[in-house]
Amino acid sequence: MLVTLKIKRFDPERNPSSWWSSFTLEADPADRILDLLVRAKDELDGSLTFRRSCGHGICGSCAVRVNGTNKLACKTLVHDIGSKIVLEPLLGLRVEKDLVVDMDPFFASFRSIKPFLINGDPLPANGRERLQSPAERMRFDDTTKCILCAACTTACPVFWADGEYIGPAAIVAAHRFVFDSRDHGAAEHIVALAEAEGIWRCRTAFQCTTACPREIKVTKAIAEVKGAILRGEAR
Ligand code: SF4
Ligand code: F3S
């Protein structure tokens, strides 16, 4: 089948404004959007710029807007979209070039919740592991699946309106530690969430949940962290 790939372009060294490029490619319905991007760059326009790394839905590098919805280019098939494919960079983050956005503010929010296990207690008698039951492990299983692709945060209307909002991805990261029975640092994880641009900016818009390529129940996780803070469990 013939596919038209319409891509929003930006290159501050060539043009201060963005423009659109269209590429027509022969494609198989089972081709991934990432396959088409690679072919367009290799065969038609070497200046086309996008991020990719693993190509298998694990690294989170290739999140883009596909026909108006955030998706991973490596997990989205031509068959899922059709023959007219429109690609834009993620919204709410500064565009550096074409489909590449500046991820620094996103990762700054992620770092602000201290995304690591905090437990100053001596190691248990076995000297190696802090044990937990299967039920304790399942309590935060969903949020361990996050690949930091930013699809959720850049689908959030609160983040579009106010780029200082900490965003759902950082709250998902906090959830992964606040509900981990081995972690004793909930109070430290939620410091940034309690600030003016923190968790209380969330208006339960659910677009983060819809956008997540890992099918994490993002809005549910946010509600659980809010509840833990209100009940004083995250202190
Ligand atoms: Fe991506 Fe989902 Fe993690 Fe958000 S919660 S960064 S959409 S994997
Ligand atoms: Fe935004 Fe998700 Fe809350 S889309 S408003 S973070 S539920």
Coordinates of N, CA and C and ligand atoms in Angstrom, one line a residue:
M1 N 0.8 -1.2 0.0 CA 0.0 0.0 0.0 C 0.9 1.3 0.0
L2 N 0.3 2.3 -0.6 CA 1.0 3.6 -0.6 C 0.6 4.4 0.7
V3 N 1.6 4.9 1.4 CA 1.4 5.7 2.6 C 1.9 7.1 2.5
T4 N 1.2 8.1 3.0 CA 1.7 9.4 3.1 C 2.1 9.8 4.5
L5 N 3.3 10.1 4.6 CA 3.8 10.5 6.0 C 4.0 12.0 6.0
K6 N 3.1 12.7 6.8 CA 3.2 14.1 6.8 C 3.9 14.5 8.2
I7 N 5.0 15.2 8.2 CA 5.8 15.3 9.4 C 6.0 16.8 9.6
K8 N 5.7 17.2 10.9 CA 6.0 18.6 11.3 C 7.5 18.8 11.5
R9 N 8.0 19.7 10.8 CA 9.5 19.9 10.8 C 9.9 21.2 11.5
F10 N 11.0 21.2 12.1 CA 11.6 22.5 12.7 C 13.1 22.3 12.7
D11 N 13.8 23.3 12.2 CA 15.2 23.4 12.3 C 15.6 24.9 12.5
P12 N 15.9 25.3 13.7 CA 16.2 26.7 13.9 C 17.4 27.2 13.1
E13 N 18.2 26.3 12.6 CA 19.3 26.8 11.7 C 18.9 27.1 10.3
R14 N 17.7 26.6 9.9 CA 17.2 26.8 8.5 C 16.0 27.7 8.5
N15 N 15.2 27.7 9.6 CA 13.9 28.5 9.5 C 13.5 28.7 10.9
P16 N 13.1 29.9 11.3 CA 12.7 30.2 12.7 C 11.3 29.6 12.9
S17 N 10.5 29.3 11.8 CA 9.2 28.7 12.0 C 9.2 27.3 11.6
S18 N 8.2 26.6 12.0 CA 8.0 25.2 11.6 C 7.4 25.1 10.3
W19 N 7.5 23.9 9.6 CA 6.9 23.7 8.3 C 6.5 22.2 8.3
W20 N 5.8 21.8 7.2 CA 5.4 20.4 7.1 C 6.1 19.8 5.8
S21 N 6.6 18.6 6.0 CA 7.1 17.8 4.8 C 6.2 16.6 4.7
S22 N 6.0 16.2 3.4 CA 5.2 15.0 3.1 C 6.1 14.0 2.3
F23 N 6.0 12.8 2.7 CA 6.8 11.7 2.1 C 5.8 10.6 1.7
T24 N 5.9 10.1 0.5 CA 5.1 9.0 0.0 C 6.0 7.8 0.0
L25 N 5.5 6.7 0.6 CA 6.3 5.5 0.7 C 5.4 4.3 0.5
E26 N 6.0 3.3 -0.1 CA 5.4 2.0 -0.2 C 5.6 1.3 1.1
A27 N 4.5 0.8 1.7 CA 4.6 0.2 3.0 C 3.7 -1.0 3.1
D28 N 4.1 -1.8 4.1 CA 3.3 -3.0 4.4 C 2.4 -2.6 5.6
P29 N 1.2 -3.1 5.7 CA 0.3 -2.8 6.9 C 1.0 -3.2 8.2
A30 N 1.9 -4.1 8.2 CA 2.6 -4.6 9.4 C 3.8 -3.7 9.7
D31 N 4.2 -2.8 8.9 CA 5.3 -1.9 9.2 C 5.0 -1.0 10.4
R32 N 6.0 -0.7 11.1 CA 5.8 0.2 12.3 C 6.1 1.6 11.8
I33 N 5.5 2.6 12.5 CA 5.7 4.0 12.1 C 7.2 4.3 12.2
L34 N 7.9 3.6 13.1 CA 9.4 3.8 13.2 C 10.1 3.3 11.9
D35 N 9.6 2.2 11.3 CA 10.2 1.7 10.1 C 10.1 2.8 9.0
L36 N 8.9 3.4 8.9 CA 8.7 4.4 7.9 C 9.6 5.7 8.1
L37 N 9.8 6.0 9.4 CA 10.7 7.2 9.7 C 12.1 6.9 9.2
V38 N 12.5 5.6 9.6 CA 13.9 5.3 9.2 C 14.1 5.3 7.7
R39 N 13.1 4.7 7.0 CA 13.2 4.7 5.5 C 13.1 6.1 4.9
A40 N 12.2 7.0 5.4 CA 12.2 8.3 4.9 C 13.5 9.0 5.1
K41 N 14.1 8.8 6.2 CA 15.4 9.4 6.5 C 16.5 8.8 5.6
D42 N 16.5 7.5 5.5 CA 17.6 6.8 4.7 C 17.4 7.1 3.2
E43 N 16.2 7.1 2.7 CA 16.0 7.1 1.2 C 15.5 8.5 0.7
L44 N 14.9 9.4 1.5 CA 14.3 10.6 1.0 C 14.9 11.9 1.5
D45 N 15.2 11.9 2.8 CA 15.6 13.2 3.4 C 16.5 12.9 4.6
G46 N 17.8 12.9 4.4 CA 18.7 12.6 5.5 C 18.7 13.6 6.7
S47 N 18.1 14.8 6.5 CA 18.0 15.8 7.5 C 16.9 15.5 8.5
L48 N 16.0 14.6 8.2 CA 14.8 14.3 9.1 C 15.4 13.8 10.4
T49 N 14.9 14.4 11.5 CA 15.5 14.1 12.8 C 14.4 13.5 13.8
F50 N 14.7 12.4 14.4 CA 13.8 11.8 15.4 C 14.6 11.0 16.4
R51 N 14.0 10.7 17.5 CA 14.7 9.8 18.5 C 14.3 8.4 18.3
R52 N 15.2 7.5 18.5 CA 14.9 6.1 18.6 C 16.1 5.4 19.3
S53 N 15.8 4.3 19.9 CA 16.9 3.5 20.5 C 16.6 2.0 20.4
C54 N 15.8 1.5 21.3 CA 15.7 0.0 21.3 C 14.8 -0.5 20.1
G55 N 13.8 0.3 19.8 CA 12.9 -0.1 18.7 C 11.9 -1.2 19.1
H56 N 11.8 -1.5 20.4 CA 11.0 -2.6 20.9 C 10.1 -2.2 22.1
G57 N 9.8 -1.0 22.2 CA 8.8 -0.6 23.3 C 9.4 -0.6 24.7
I58 N 10.7 -0.6 24.8 CA 11.3 -0.6 26.2 C 12.0 0.6 26.6
C59 N 12.6 1.3 25.6 CA 13.4 2.5 26.1 C 12.6 3.8 26.2
G60 N 11.5 3.9 25.5 CA 10.6 5.1 25.6 C 11.1 6.2 24.8
S61 N 12.1 6.0 23.9 CA 12.7 7.2 23.2 C 11.8 7.7 22.0
C62 N 11.0 6.9 21.4 CA 10.4 7.3 20.2 C 8.9 7.8 20.3
A63 N 8.6 8.3 21.5 CA 7.2 8.8 21.7 C 7.0 10.0 20.8
V64 N 5.9 10.0 20.0 CA 5.6 11.2 19.2 C 4.1 11.3 19.1
R65 N 3.6 12.4 18.6 CA 2.1 12.5 18.3 C 1.8 11.9 16.9
V66 N 1.0 10.9 16.9 CA 0.6 10.2 15.7 C -0.9 10.5 15.4
N67 N -1.2 11.2 14.4 CA -2.6 11.6 14.1 C -3.2 12.2 15.4
G68 N -2.5 13.0 16.1 CA -3.0 13.7 17.2 C -3.0 13.0 18.6
T69 N -2.4 11.8 18.6 CA -2.4 11.0 19.8 C -1.0 10.6 20.1
N70 N -0.6 10.7 21.4 CA 0.8 10.3 21.7 C 0.9 8.7 21.6
K71 N 2.0 8.3 20.9 CA 2.2 6.9 20.8 C 3.7 6.6 20.7
L72 N 4.1 5.4 20.9 CA 5.5 5.0 20.6 C 5.6 4.6 19.1
A73 N 6.5 5.3 18.4 CA 6.5 5.0 16.9 C 6.9 3.5 16.7
C74 N 7.6 2.9 17.6 CA 8.0 1.5 17.4 C 6.9 0.5 17.8
K75 N 5.8 0.9 18.4 CA 4.8 0.0 18.7 C 3.5 0.2 17.9
T76 N 3.5 1.2 17.0 CA 2.3 1.6 16.3 C 2.5 1.1 14.8
L77 N 1.6 0.3 14.4 CA 1.6 -0.2 13.0 C 0.9 0.6 12.0
V78 N 1.3 0.6 10.8 CA 0.6 1.3 9.7 C -0.9 0.8 9.7
H79 N -1.1 -0.5 9.9 CA -2.4 -1.0 10.0 C -3.3 -0.3 11.0
D80 N -2.7 0.1 12.1 CA -3.5 0.8 13.2 C -3.9 2.2 12.8
I81 N -3.2 2.8 11.9 CA -3.4 4.2 11.6 C -4.1 4.5 10.3
G82 N -3.7 3.7 9.3 CA -4.2 4.0 7.9 C -3.1 4.6 7.0
S83 N -3.5 5.0 5.8 CA -2.5 5.4 4.8 C -2.1 6.9 5.0
K84 N -2.8 7.7 5.8 CA -2.5 9.1 6.0 C -2.0 9.2 7.4
I85 N -0.7 9.4 7.6 CA -0.1 9.4 8.9 C 0.6 10.8 9.1
V86 N 0.1 11.4 10.2 CA 0.6 12.8 10.5 C 1.4 12.7 11.8
L87 N 2.7 13.1 11.8 CA 3.6 13.0 12.9 C 4.0 14.4 13.4
E88 N 3.9 14.6 14.7 CA 4.3 15.9 15.3 C 5.1 15.5 16.6
P89 N 5.9 16.5 17.0 CA 6.6 16.3 18.3 C 5.6 16.3 19.4
L90 N 6.0 15.7 20.6 CA 5.2 15.8 21.8 C 4.9 17.2 22.1
L91 N 3.7 17.5 22.7 CA 3.3 18.9 23.0 C 3.9 19.2 24.4
G92 N 4.1 20.5 24.6 CA 4.5 21.0 26.0 C 5.9 21.0 26.3
L93 N 6.8 20.4 25.4 CA 8.2 20.5 25.6 C 8.8 21.2 24.4
R94 N 9.9 21.9 24.6 CA 10.5 22.7 23.6 C 11.0 21.8 22.5
V95 N 10.7 22.2 21.2 CA 11.2 21.4 20.1 C 12.6 21.8 19.8
E96 N 13.5 20.8 19.7 CA 14.9 21.1 19.4 C 15.1 21.0 17.9
K97 N 14.6 19.9 17.3 CA 14.6 19.7 15.8 C 13.6 18.6 15.4
D98 N 12.8 19.0 14.4 CA 11.8 18.0 13.9 C 11.0 17.4 15.0
L99 N 11.2 16.0 15.2 CA 10.4 15.3 16.2 C 11.1 15.2 17.6
V100 N 12.3 15.8 17.7 CA 13.1 15.7 18.9 C 12.7 16.9 19.8
V101 N 12.3 16.6 21.1 CA 12.0 17.6 22.0 C 13.0 17.6 23.2
D102 N 13.1 18.7 23.9 CA 14.0 18.8 25.0 C 13.4 18.1 26.2
M103 N 14.0 17.0 26.6 CA 13.4 16.2 27.7 C 13.9 16.6 29.1
D104 N 14.8 17.6 29.1 CA 15.4 18.0 30.4 C 14.3 18.3 31.5
P105 N 13.3 19.2 31.2 CA 12.3 19.5 32.2 C 11.6 18.2 32.7
F106 N 11.3 17.3 31.8 CA 10.6 16.1 32.1 C 11.5 15.2 33.1
F107 N 12.8 15.1 32.8 CA 13.6 14.3 33.7 C 13.9 15.1 35.0
A108 N 13.9 16.4 35.0 CA 14.1 17.2 36.2 C 12.9 16.9 37.2
S109 N 11.7 16.8 36.6 CA 10.5 16.5 37.5 C 10.7 15.0 38.0
F110 N 11.1 14.1 37.2 CA 11.3 12.7 37.6 C 12.3 12.7 38.7
R111 N 13.4 13.4 38.6 CA 14.5 13.4 39.6 C 14.0 14.0 40.9
S112 N 13.0 15.0 40.8 CA 12.6 15.7 42.0 C 11.9 14.8 43.0
I113 N 11.4 13.7 42.6 CA 10.7 12.9 43.6 C 11.6 11.8 44.2
K114 N 12.9 12.0 44.0 CA 13.9 11.0 44.5 C 13.5 9.6 44.1
P115 N 13.7 9.2 42.8 CA 13.2 7.9 42.3 C 14.2 6.8 42.6
F116 N 14.4 6.6 43.9 CA 15.2 5.4 44.3 C 14.8 5.0 45.7
L117 N 15.1 3.8 46.0 CA 14.7 3.2 47.3 C 15.4 3.9 48.5
I118 N 14.6 4.4 49.4 CA 15.2 5.0 50.6 C 14.9 4.2 51.8
N119 N 16.0 3.6 52.4 CA 15.9 2.8 53.6 C 17.2 2.8 54.2
G120 N 17.3 3.5 55.4 CA 18.6 3.6 56.1 C 18.8 2.5 57.1
D121 N 17.9 1.6 57.2 CA 18.0 0.5 58.2 C 19.2 -0.4 57.8
P122 N 19.8 -1.1 58.8 CA 20.8 -2.1 58.4 C 20.2 -3.2 57.6
L123 N 21.0 -3.8 56.7 CA 20.5 -5.0 56.0 C 20.0 -6.1 56.9
P124 N 19.0 -6.8 56.5 CA 18.5 -7.9 57.3 C 19.5 -9.0 57.5
A125 N 19.2 -10.0 58.4 CA 20.2 -11.0 58.8 C 20.8 -11.7 57.7
N126 N 20.0 -12.0 56.6 CA 20.6 -12.7 55.5 C 21.6 -11.9 54.7
G127 N 21.7 -10.6 55.0 CA 22.8 -9.8 54.5 C 22.6 -9.4 53.1
R128 N 21.6 -9.8 52.4 CA 21.5 -9.6 51.0 C 20.2 -8.9 50.6
E129 N 19.0 -9.4 51.1 CA 17.8 -8.9 50.5 C 16.9 -8.4 51.6
R130 N 16.1 -7.4 51.2 CA 15.0 -6.9 52.1 C 13.7 -7.6 51.5
L131 N 13.3 -8.6 52.2 CA 12.2 -9.5 51.7 C 10.8 -8.8 51.7
Q132 N 9.9 -9.1 50.8 CA 8.6 -8.7 50.9 C 7.7 -9.8 50.3
S133 N 6.4 -9.8 50.7 CA 5.5 -10.9 50.2 C 5.1 -10.6 48.8
P134 N 4.6 -11.6 48.1 CA 4.0 -11.3 46.8 C 3.0 -10.2 46.8
A135 N 2.1 -10.2 47.8 CA 1.1 -9.2 47.9 C 1.7 -7.8 48.0
E136 N 2.7 -7.7 48.8 CA 3.4 -6.4 49.0 C 4.1 -6.0 47.7
R137 N 4.6 -6.9 46.9 CA 5.2 -6.6 45.6 C 4.2 -6.2 44.6
M138 N 3.0 -6.8 44.7 CA 1.9 -6.5 43.7 C 1.4 -5.1 44.0
R139 N 1.5 -4.6 45.2 CA 0.9 -3.3 45.5 C 1.4 -2.2 44.6
F140 N 2.6 -2.3 44.1 CA 3.2 -1.2 43.2 C 3.6 -1.8 41.9
D141 N 3.1 -3.0 41.5 CA 3.6 -3.7 40.3 C 3.3 -2.8 39.1
D142 N 2.1 -2.2 39.0 CA 1.7 -1.5 37.8 C 2.7 -0.4 37.5
T143 N 3.1 0.4 38.5 CA 3.9 1.5 38.2 C 5.4 1.2 38.0
T144 N 5.8 -0.1 38.2 CA 7.1 -0.5 37.9 C 7.3 -0.6 36.3
K145 N 6.2 -0.6 35.6 CA 6.3 -0.8 34.2 C 6.7 0.5 33.4
C146 N 6.7 1.6 34.1 CA 7.0 2.9 33.4 C 8.4 2.9 32.7
I147 N 8.4 3.4 31.4 CA 9.6 3.4 30.7 C 10.0 4.9 30.4
L148 N 9.4 5.8 31.1 CA 9.8 7.2 31.1 C 9.7 7.8 29.6
C149 N 8.7 7.4 28.9 CA 8.5 7.9 27.5 C 8.0 9.3 27.4
A150 N 7.3 9.8 28.5 CA 6.7 11.1 28.6 C 5.4 11.2 27.8
A151 N 4.9 10.1 27.3 CA 3.6 10.2 26.6 C 2.5 10.7 27.5
C152 N 2.5 10.3 28.8 CA 1.5 10.8 29.7 C 1.6 12.3 30.0
T153 N 2.7 12.7 30.4 CA 2.9 14.1 30.8 C 2.6 15.0 29.6
T154 N 3.0 14.7 28.4 CA 2.8 15.6 27.3 C 1.4 15.4 26.7
A155 N 0.5 14.5 27.3 CA -0.9 14.4 26.8 C -1.8 15.2 27.8
C156 N -1.2 15.7 28.9 CA -2.0 16.2 30.0 C -2.3 17.7 29.7
P157 N -3.6 18.1 29.7 CA -3.9 19.5 29.5 C -3.4 20.5 30.5
V158 N -3.2 20.0 31.8 CA -2.7 20.8 32.8 C -1.2 21.2 32.5
F159 N -0.5 20.2 32.0 CA 0.9 20.4 31.6 C 1.0 21.3 30.4
W160 N 0.1 21.2 29.4 CA 0.1 22.0 28.3 C 0.0 23.5 28.7
A161 N -0.9 23.7 29.7 CA -1.2 25.1 30.1 C -0.1 25.6 31.0
D162 N 0.6 24.7 31.7 CA 1.6 25.1 32.7 C 2.7 24.1 32.7
G163 N 3.8 24.4 32.0 CA 4.9 23.4 31.9 C 5.6 23.2 33.2
E164 N 5.3 24.0 34.2 CA 5.9 23.8 35.5 C 5.3 22.6 36.3
Y165 N 4.1 22.2 35.9 CA 3.4 21.1 36.6 C 4.3 19.9 36.6
I166 N 4.4 19.2 37.7 CA 5.3 18.1 37.8 C 5.0 17.0 36.9
G167 N 3.7 16.8 36.6 CA 3.3 15.8 35.6 C 3.1 14.4 36.1
P168 N 2.2 13.7 35.4 CA 1.9 12.3 35.8 C 3.0 11.3 35.9
A169 N 4.0 11.4 35.0 CA 5.1 10.5 35.0 C 5.9 10.5 36.3
A170 N 6.1 11.7 36.8 CA 6.8 11.9 38.1 C 6.0 11.3 39.2
I171 N 4.7 11.4 39.1 CA 3.8 10.9 40.2 C 3.8 9.4 40.2
V172 N 3.8 8.9 38.9 CA 3.9 7.4 38.8 C 5.2 6.9 39.4
A173 N 6.2 7.6 39.2 CA 7.5 7.2 39.8 C 7.5 7.2 41.3
A174 N 6.8 8.3 41.8 CA 6.6 8.4 43.3 C 5.8 7.2 43.8
H175 N 4.7 6.9 43.1 CA 3.9 5.7 43.5 C 4.7 4.5 43.6
R176 N 5.6 4.2 42.7 CA 6.4 3.0 42.7 C 7.2 2.8 44.0
F177 N 7.6 4.0 44.6 CA 8.4 3.9 45.9 C 7.5 4.1 47.1
V178 N 6.5 5.0 47.1 CA 5.7 5.2 48.2 C 5.0 3.9 48.7
F179 N 4.6 3.1 47.7 CA 3.8 1.9 48.1 C 4.7 0.6 48.1
D180 N 6.0 0.8 48.1 CA 7.0 -0.3 48.2 C 7.3 -0.5 49.7
S181 N 6.9 -1.7 50.2 CA 7.0 -2.0 51.7 C 8.5 -1.9 52.2
R182 N 9.4 -1.9 51.3 CA 10.9 -1.9 51.7 C 11.4 -0.4 51.8
D183 N 10.5 0.5 51.3 CA 11.0 1.9 51.2 C 10.5 2.6 52.5
H184 N 11.4 3.4 53.1 CA 11.0 4.2 54.3 C 11.1 5.7 54.0
G185 N 11.1 6.1 52.8 CA 11.3 7.5 52.4 C 10.1 8.2 51.8
A186 N 8.9 7.7 52.2 CA 7.7 8.3 51.5 C 7.7 9.9 51.7
A187 N 8.1 10.3 52.9 CA 8.1 11.8 53.1 C 9.0 12.5 52.2
E188 N 10.1 11.9 51.8 CA 11.1 12.5 50.9 C 10.6 12.4 49.5
H189 N 9.9 11.3 49.1 CA 9.4 11.2 47.7 C 8.3 12.2 47.4
I190 N 7.5 12.6 48.5 CA 6.4 13.5 48.2 C 6.7 14.9 48.4
V191 N 7.9 15.3 48.8 CA 8.2 16.7 49.0 C 7.8 17.5 47.8
A192 N 8.3 17.1 46.6 CA 8.1 17.9 45.4 C 6.6 17.8 45.0
L193 N 5.9 16.7 45.3 CA 4.5 16.6 45.0 C 3.6 17.5 45.7
A194 N 4.1 17.9 46.9 CA 3.3 18.8 47.8 C 3.4 20.3 47.4
E195 N 4.4 20.6 46.5 CA 4.6 22.0 46.2 C 3.5 22.5 45.2
A196 N 3.5 23.8 45.0 CA 2.4 24.4 44.2 C 2.2 23.8 42.8
E197 N 3.3 23.3 42.2 CA 3.2 22.7 40.9 C 3.2 21.2 41.0
G198 N 2.8 20.7 42.1 CA 2.8 19.2 42.4 C 1.5 18.5 42.1
I199 N 1.3 17.5 42.8 CA 0.2 16.6 42.5 C -1.2 17.2 42.6
W200 N -1.4 18.3 43.4 CA -2.7 18.8 43.5 C -3.1 19.6 42.3
R201 N -2.2 19.8 41.3 CA -2.6 20.5 40.0 C -3.4 19.5 39.2
C202 N -3.3 18.2 39.4 CA -4.0 17.2 38.6 C -5.5 17.4 38.7
R203 N -6.1 17.5 37.5 CA -7.6 17.7 37.5 C -8.3 16.4 37.0
T204 N -7.6 15.3 37.1 CA -8.3 14.0 36.8 C -8.8 13.9 35.4
A205 N -8.0 14.4 34.5 CA -8.4 14.5 33.1 C -8.3 13.2 32.3
F206 N -7.6 12.2 32.9 CA -7.4 10.9 32.4 C -6.7 10.7 31.1
Q207 N -6.2 11.8 30.5 CA -5.6 11.7 29.2 C -4.2 11.0 29.3
C208 N -3.6 11.1 30.5 CA -2.4 10.4 30.8 C -2.6 8.9 30.7
T209 N -3.7 8.4 31.3 CA -4.0 7.0 31.2 C -4.2 6.5 29.8
T210 N -4.9 7.3 29.0 CA -5.2 6.9 27.6 C -3.9 6.9 26.8
A211 N -3.0 7.7 27.1 CA -1.7 7.9 26.3 C -0.7 6.8 26.7
C212 N -0.8 6.2 27.8 CA 0.4 5.4 28.3 C 0.5 4.1 27.4
P213 N 1.6 3.9 26.8 CA 1.8 2.8 25.9 C 2.1 1.5 26.7
R214 N 2.3 1.6 28.0 CA 2.5 0.5 28.9 C 1.2 0.1 29.6
E215 N 0.1 0.8 29.3 CA -1.2 0.6 29.9 C -1.2 0.6 31.4
I216 N -0.3 1.5 31.9 CA -0.3 1.8 33.4 C -1.6 2.6 33.7
K217 N -2.2 2.3 34.8 CA -3.4 3.0 35.2 C -2.9 4.3 35.9
V218 N -2.5 5.2 35.1 CA -1.8 6.4 35.6 C -2.7 7.2 36.6
T219 N -3.9 7.5 36.1 CA -4.8 8.3 36.9 C -5.1 7.6 38.3
K220 N -5.3 6.3 38.2 CA -5.5 5.6 39.5 C -4.3 5.7 40.4
A221 N -3.1 5.6 39.8 CA -1.9 5.7 40.7 C -1.9 7.1 41.3
I222 N -2.2 8.1 40.5 CA -2.2 9.5 41.0 C -3.2 9.6 42.2
A223 N -4.4 9.0 42.0 CA -5.4 9.1 43.1 C -4.9 8.3 44.3
E224 N -4.2 7.3 44.1 CA -3.7 6.5 45.3 C -2.6 7.3 46.1
V225 N -1.8 8.0 45.3 CA -0.8 8.8 46.0 C -1.4 10.0 46.7
K226 N -2.4 10.6 46.1 CA -3.2 11.7 46.7 C -3.8 11.2 48.0
G227 N -4.4 10.0 48.0 CA -5.0 9.4 49.2 C -4.0 9.1 50.3
A228 N -2.9 8.6 49.9 CA -1.8 8.3 50.9 C -1.4 9.6 51.6
I229 N -1.3 10.7 50.8 CA -0.8 11.9 51.4 C -1.9 12.5 52.3
L230 N -3.2 12.4 51.9 CA -4.3 12.9 52.7 C -4.4 12.1 54.0
R231 N -4.2 10.8 53.9 CA -4.4 10.0 55.1 C -3.1 10.0 56.0
G232 N -2.1 10.7 55.5 CA -0.9 10.8 56.3 C 0.0 9.6 56.3
E233 N -0.3 8.7 55.3 CA 0.5 7.5 55.2 C 1.8 7.7 54.5
A234 N 1.9 8.8 53.8 CA 3.2 9.1 53.0 C 4.0 10.2 53.8
R235 N 4.1 9.9 55.1 CA 4.9 10.9 55.9 C 6.1 10.1 56.5
Ligands
SF4_1 FE1 5.3 6.6 29.5 FE2 3.3 5.4 30.8 FE3 5.6 6.0 32.1 FE4 4.0 7.9 31.4 S1 3.5 6.3 32.9 S2 6.2 7.9 31.1 S3 3.1 7.2 29.5 S4 5.3 4.5 30.4
F3S2 FE1 -3.3 15.4 33.7 FE2 -3.6 12.8 34.0 FE3 -4.3 14.5 36.0 S1 -4.1 14.0 32.1 S2 -4.9 16.3 34.9 S3 -2.2 14.1 35.1 S4 -5.3 12.6 35.4

